[in-house]
XYZ file of N, CA and C in Angstrom:
411
model
N 321.158 179.316 244.785
C 321.956 180.301 244.067
C 321.026 181.316 243.426
N 321.517 182.514 243.330
C 320.701 183.589 242.784
C 320.669 183.601 241.271
N 321.674 183.023 240.627
C 321.718 183.041 239.176
C 322.366 184.299 238.648
N 322.225 184.510 237.387
C 322.884 185.639 236.726
C 322.106 186.931 236.930
N 322.831 188.024 236.831
C 322.220 189.353 236.904
C 321.575 189.641 235.556
N 320.367 190.208 235.541
C 319.750 190.561 234.255
C 320.648 191.512 233.457
N 320.626 191.388 232.152
C 321.459 192.232 231.291
C 321.189 193.718 231.482
N 319.996 194.069 231.935
C 319.638 195.473 232.085
C 320.029 196.036 233.453
N 320.549 195.198 234.357
C 320.887 195.655 235.705
C 322.120 196.551 235.670
N 322.053 197.660 236.408
C 323.176 198.581 236.511
C 323.363 198.976 237.977
N 324.544 199.494 238.270
C 324.834 200.037 239.592
C 325.023 201.531 239.418
N 324.253 202.308 240.178
C 324.381 203.765 240.141
C 325.213 204.179 241.350
N 326.410 204.664 241.098
C 327.304 205.137 242.155
C 327.087 206.642 242.285
N 326.258 207.025 243.250
C 325.901 208.433 243.397
C 327.069 209.269 243.903
N 327.985 208.647 244.670
C 329.148 209.375 245.164
C 330.069 209.802 244.028
N 330.205 208.955 243.029
C 331.102 209.250 241.913
C 330.370 209.807 240.693
N 329.047 209.761 240.725
C 328.279 210.219 239.577
C 328.472 209.312 238.379
N 328.503 207.998 238.635
C 328.758 207.045 237.555
C 327.728 205.920 237.585
N 327.466 205.384 236.415
C 326.589 204.228 236.269
C 327.362 203.187 235.486
N 327.387 201.941 235.994
C 328.073 200.874 235.262
C 327.291 199.582 235.371
N 327.600 198.664 234.498
C 326.914 197.369 234.465
C 327.144 196.644 235.784
N 326.102 196.011 236.301
C 326.204 195.285 237.564
C 327.103 194.059 237.390
N 327.935 193.777 238.402
C 328.782 192.587 238.319
C 327.944 191.320 238.472
N 328.513 190.211 238.132
C 327.835 188.928 238.244
C 327.616 188.561 239.711
N 326.564 187.811 239.977
C 326.323 187.306 241.330
C 326.580 185.802 241.405
N 327.282 185.263 240.433
C 327.546 183.826 240.410
C 328.244 183.349 241.680
N 329.038 184.202 242.289
C 329.784 183.824 243.485
C 328.918 183.743 244.725
N 327.752 184.388 244.719
C 326.960 184.546 245.930
C 326.105 183.321 246.224
N 326.153 182.865 247.471
C 325.260 181.822 247.952
C 324.962 182.109 249.411
N 323.687 182.255 249.734
C 323.297 182.529 251.124
C 323.471 181.303 252.005
N 323.726 180.156 251.390
C 323.896 178.919 252.151
C 325.356 178.514 252.285
N 326.264 179.401 251.952
C 327.693 179.099 252.017
C 328.407 180.194 252.799
N 329.565 179.853 253.371
C 330.338 180.895 254.070
C 330.724 181.986 253.086
N 330.880 183.207 253.482
C 330.707 183.732 254.830
C 329.284 184.209 255.121
N 328.405 184.223 254.104
C 327.053 184.752 254.307
C 326.258 183.877 255.271
N 326.435 182.567 255.198
C 325.709 181.663 256.096
C 326.044 181.963 257.551
N 327.331 182.184 257.843
C 327.712 182.471 259.227
C 327.094 183.794 259.696
N 327.019 184.770 258.809
C 326.389 186.052 259.164
C 324.906 185.851 259.463
N 324.206 185.138 258.591
C 322.771 184.912 258.789
C 322.502 184.151 260.084
N 323.329 183.159 260.374
C 323.165 182.369 261.595
C 323.356 183.234 262.837
N 324.411 184.036 262.844
C 324.664 184.908 264.000
C 323.587 185.965 264.159
N 323.150 186.552 263.041
C 322.100 187.577 263.128
C 320.789 186.983 263.646
N 320.485 185.768 263.215
C 319.262 185.121 263.688
C 319.313 184.923 265.200
N 320.482 184.564 265.721
C 320.620 184.367 267.166
C 320.486 185.691 267.913
N 320.921 186.779 267.308
C 320.846 188.097 267.958
C 319.432 188.670 267.926
N 318.670 188.295 266.930
C 317.350 188.880 266.762
C 316.327 188.223 267.679
N 316.466 186.914 267.876
C 315.496 186.223 268.727
C 314.093 186.466 268.222
N 313.187 186.763 269.133
C 311.803 187.054 268.759
C 311.535 188.566 268.805
N 312.579 189.338 268.573
C 312.568 190.798 268.585
C 312.429 191.372 269.993
N 312.161 190.542 270.970
C 312.130 190.995 272.356
C 313.534 190.911 272.927
N 314.293 189.918 272.455
C 315.648 189.704 272.958
C 316.698 190.302 272.022
N 316.347 191.304 271.271
C 317.279 191.945 270.335
C 318.517 192.441 271.074
N 319.691 192.078 270.546
C 320.950 192.497 271.156
C 321.756 193.278 270.119
N 321.788 194.592 270.283
C 322.494 195.443 269.328
C 323.971 195.093 269.274
N 324.584 194.866 270.423
C 326.019 194.545 270.421
C 326.277 193.236 269.684
N 325.362 192.281 269.796
C 325.514 191.020 269.071
C 325.443 191.216 267.564
N 324.559 192.101 267.119
C 324.445 192.405 265.688
C 325.734 193.064 265.194
N 326.264 194.002 265.977
C 327.506 194.668 265.594
C 328.660 193.670 265.506
N 328.748 192.775 266.485
C 329.807 191.756 266.475
C 329.652 190.852 265.259
N 328.433 190.442 264.958
C 328.198 189.571 263.802
C 328.620 190.252 262.503
N 328.296 191.520 262.361
C 328.665 192.252 261.137
C 330.175 192.434 261.030
N 330.829 192.741 262.135
C 332.291 192.869 262.108
C 332.956 191.532 261.799
N 332.430 190.452 262.390
C 332.997 189.124 262.103
C 332.832 188.777 260.617
N 331.692 189.195 260.029
C 331.461 188.968 258.607
C 332.532 189.676 257.771
N 332.818 190.929 258.109
C 333.855 191.674 257.379
C 335.195 190.968 257.501
N 335.526 190.524 258.710
C 336.794 189.811 258.917
C 336.799 188.510 258.124
N 335.679 187.775 258.123
C 335.602 186.525 257.357
C 335.816 186.767 255.866
N 335.278 187.865 255.379
C 335.431 188.172 253.952
C 336.881 188.530 253.626
N 337.506 189.347 254.471
C 338.840 189.864 254.167
C 339.987 189.006 254.701
N 339.693 187.955 255.449
C 340.742 187.099 255.991
C 341.522 186.476 254.837
N 342.800 186.811 254.763
C 343.610 186.353 253.637
C 344.004 184.890 253.749
N 343.934 184.340 254.960
C 344.307 182.948 255.140
C 343.177 181.989 254.802
N 341.977 182.278 255.309
C 340.884 181.322 255.123
C 339.558 181.980 254.768
N 339.546 183.266 254.584
C 338.294 183.963 254.294
C 337.900 183.905 252.832
N 336.829 184.608 252.516
C 336.308 184.637 251.149
C 337.340 185.177 250.170
N 338.070 186.214 250.579
C 339.067 186.818 249.693
C 340.147 185.806 249.303
N 340.477 184.897 250.224
C 341.525 183.909 249.955
C 341.136 182.945 248.834
N 339.834 182.686 248.680
C 339.411 181.721 247.663
C 338.655 182.341 246.499
N 338.516 183.658 246.502
C 337.781 184.336 245.436
C 338.499 184.182 244.094
N 337.705 184.034 243.040
C 338.264 183.933 241.687
C 338.210 185.256 240.930
N 337.742 186.294 241.586
C 337.624 187.603 240.925
C 339.014 188.162 240.618
N 339.197 188.755 239.436
C 340.506 189.295 239.066
C 341.041 190.344 240.059
N 340.174 191.214 240.575
C 340.631 192.231 241.527
C 341.124 191.588 242.821
N 340.460 190.525 243.256
C 340.880 189.831 244.478
C 342.207 189.114 244.259
N 342.365 188.528 243.075
C 343.633 187.864 242.752
C 344.781 188.872 242.726
N 344.527 190.024 242.142
C 345.559 191.076 242.098
C 345.918 191.533 243.511
N 344.917 191.670 244.366
C 345.169 192.078 245.755
C 345.992 191.028 246.490
N 345.672 189.751 246.281
C 346.455 188.686 246.931
C 347.910 188.731 246.486
N 348.129 188.971 245.190
C 349.505 189.050 244.690
C 350.231 190.269 245.257
N 349.547 191.403 245.328
C 350.156 192.613 245.909
C 350.510 192.385 247.377
N 349.604 191.751 248.109
C 349.859 191.499 249.530
C 351.020 190.527 249.723
N 351.093 189.502 248.892
C 352.206 188.558 248.992
C 353.534 189.260 248.712
N 353.553 190.103 247.698
C 354.765 190.858 247.367
C 355.130 191.820 248.502
N 354.141 192.510 249.047
C 354.384 193.423 250.161
C 354.956 192.677 251.364
N 354.388 191.526 251.677
C 354.861 190.749 252.831
C 356.276 190.239 252.616
N 356.586 189.799 251.409
C 357.946 189.361 251.110
C 358.925 190.513 251.287
N 358.568 191.666 250.744
C 359.416 192.855 250.866
C 359.579 193.254 252.335
N 358.470 193.285 253.079
C 358.513 193.695 254.490
C 359.355 192.725 255.312
N 359.228 191.428 255.041
C 360.030 190.441 255.770
C 361.517 190.633 255.483
N 361.852 190.926 254.219
C 363.249 191.145 253.844
C 363.808 192.392 254.533
N 363.035 193.480 254.508
C 363.481 194.722 255.144
C 363.641 194.519 256.650
N 362.695 193.832 257.266
C 362.762 193.592 258.707
C 363.991 192.768 259.072
N 364.269 191.723 258.310
C 365.444 190.891 258.628
C 366.745 191.675 258.426
N 366.793 192.531 257.421
C 367.985 193.366 257.217
C 368.166 194.364 258.355
N 367.049 194.936 258.817
C 367.119 195.898 259.925
C 367.561 195.212 261.216
N 367.051 194.013 261.441
C 367.488 193.261 262.627
C 368.975 192.961 262.551
N 369.431 192.553 261.361
C 370.846 192.221 261.185
C 371.740 193.434 261.425
N 371.237 194.621 261.108
C 372.010 195.851 261.319
C 371.876 196.372 262.743
N 371.048 195.700 263.566
C 370.929 196.080 264.965
C 369.951 197.205 265.253
N 368.988 197.437 264.369
C 367.974 198.461 264.653
C 367.176 198.064 265.885
N 366.769 199.040 266.647
C 366.059 198.798 267.895
C 364.615 198.382 267.703
N 364.002 198.030 268.819
C 362.615 197.567 268.818
C 361.657 198.644 268.316
N 361.944 199.916 268.609
C 361.071 201.002 268.141
C 361.040 201.079 266.620
N 362.207 200.942 265.998
C 362.280 200.988 264.534
C 361.552 199.791 263.923
N 361.718 198.617 264.519
C 361.040 197.423 264.011
C 359.522 197.542 264.194
N 359.102 198.133 265.294
C 357.664 198.352 265.507
C 357.106 199.333 264.477
N 357.885 200.346 264.112
C 357.460 201.297 263.072
C 357.307 200.602 261.731
N 358.238 199.695 261.428
C 358.127 198.924 260.182
C 356.860 198.079 260.179
N 356.555 197.448 261.304
C 355.351 196.615 261.393
C 354.094 197.459 261.212
N 354.047 198.638 261.827
C 352.886 199.527 261.652
C 352.733 199.949 260.195
N 353.840 200.273 259.543
C 353.787 200.677 258.135
C 353.283 199.526 257.263
N 353.723 198.325 257.577
C 353.271 197.146 256.819
C 351.759 196.967 256.985
N 351.269 197.057 258.213
C 349.837 196.883 258.456
C 349.018 197.983 257.783
N 349.521 199.209 257.775
C 348.827 200.302 257.091
C 348.784 200.053 255.589
N 349.875 199.529 255.046
C 349.917 199.231 253.611
C 348.950 198.106 253.264
N 348.893 197.077 254.103
C 347.944 195.986 253.861
C 346.515 196.516 253.930
N 346.249 197.389 254.897
C 344.925 197.982 255.010
C 344.544 198.783 253.784
N 345.509 199.501 253.231
C 345.253 200.306 252.017
C 344.926 199.393 250.826
N 345.638 198.285 250.720
C 345.369 197.343 249.620
C 343.963 196.754 249.781
N 343.612 196.356 251.004
C 342.274 195.806 251.238
C 341.186 196.857 251.025
N 341.478 198.101 251.361
C 340.518 199.178 251.118
C 340.267 199.335 249.618
N 341.323 199.194 248.821
C 341.163 199.261 247.367
C 340.268 198.118 246.866
N 340.454 196.917 247.445
C 339.615 195.780 247.045
C 338.149 196.081 247.357
N 337.895 196.625 248.550
C 336.522 196.951 248.944
C 335.945 198.051 248.063
N 336.778 198.988 247.643
C 336.323 200.080 246.798
C 335.928 199.575 245.413
N 336.651 198.572 244.920
C 336.373 198.008 243.609
C 335.139 197.124 243.648
N 334.900 196.475 244.804
C 333.817 195.480 244.921
C 332.459 196.058 244.696
């Protein structure tokens, strides 16, 4: 474990022109998922630098992002951070609402195109919520 962040540590956000206290690293462990899976995959892609596979590195990094954001079994699902908890609650509420709207639309006989539009809107909304989580992180 890395331990606590020094009291003097700050994060300089150059895009926003802001400086704030660095968050805790208590959650981080290079020997635990999802970071361990990333390190293992990257090590396999790097080889002895002669067998470097760029596509393998890209796949490993994308899988890491999916592992972090997977709401069922990923890091976000078990995170104790308040922002992650709020996102999980928002997503649960959104899914409940979307399921209710979809069942009502089916009952009224809306066509497959309308139901597909609802599904796309739901996925876009979930993406926006996850983007907010990443922005806060």
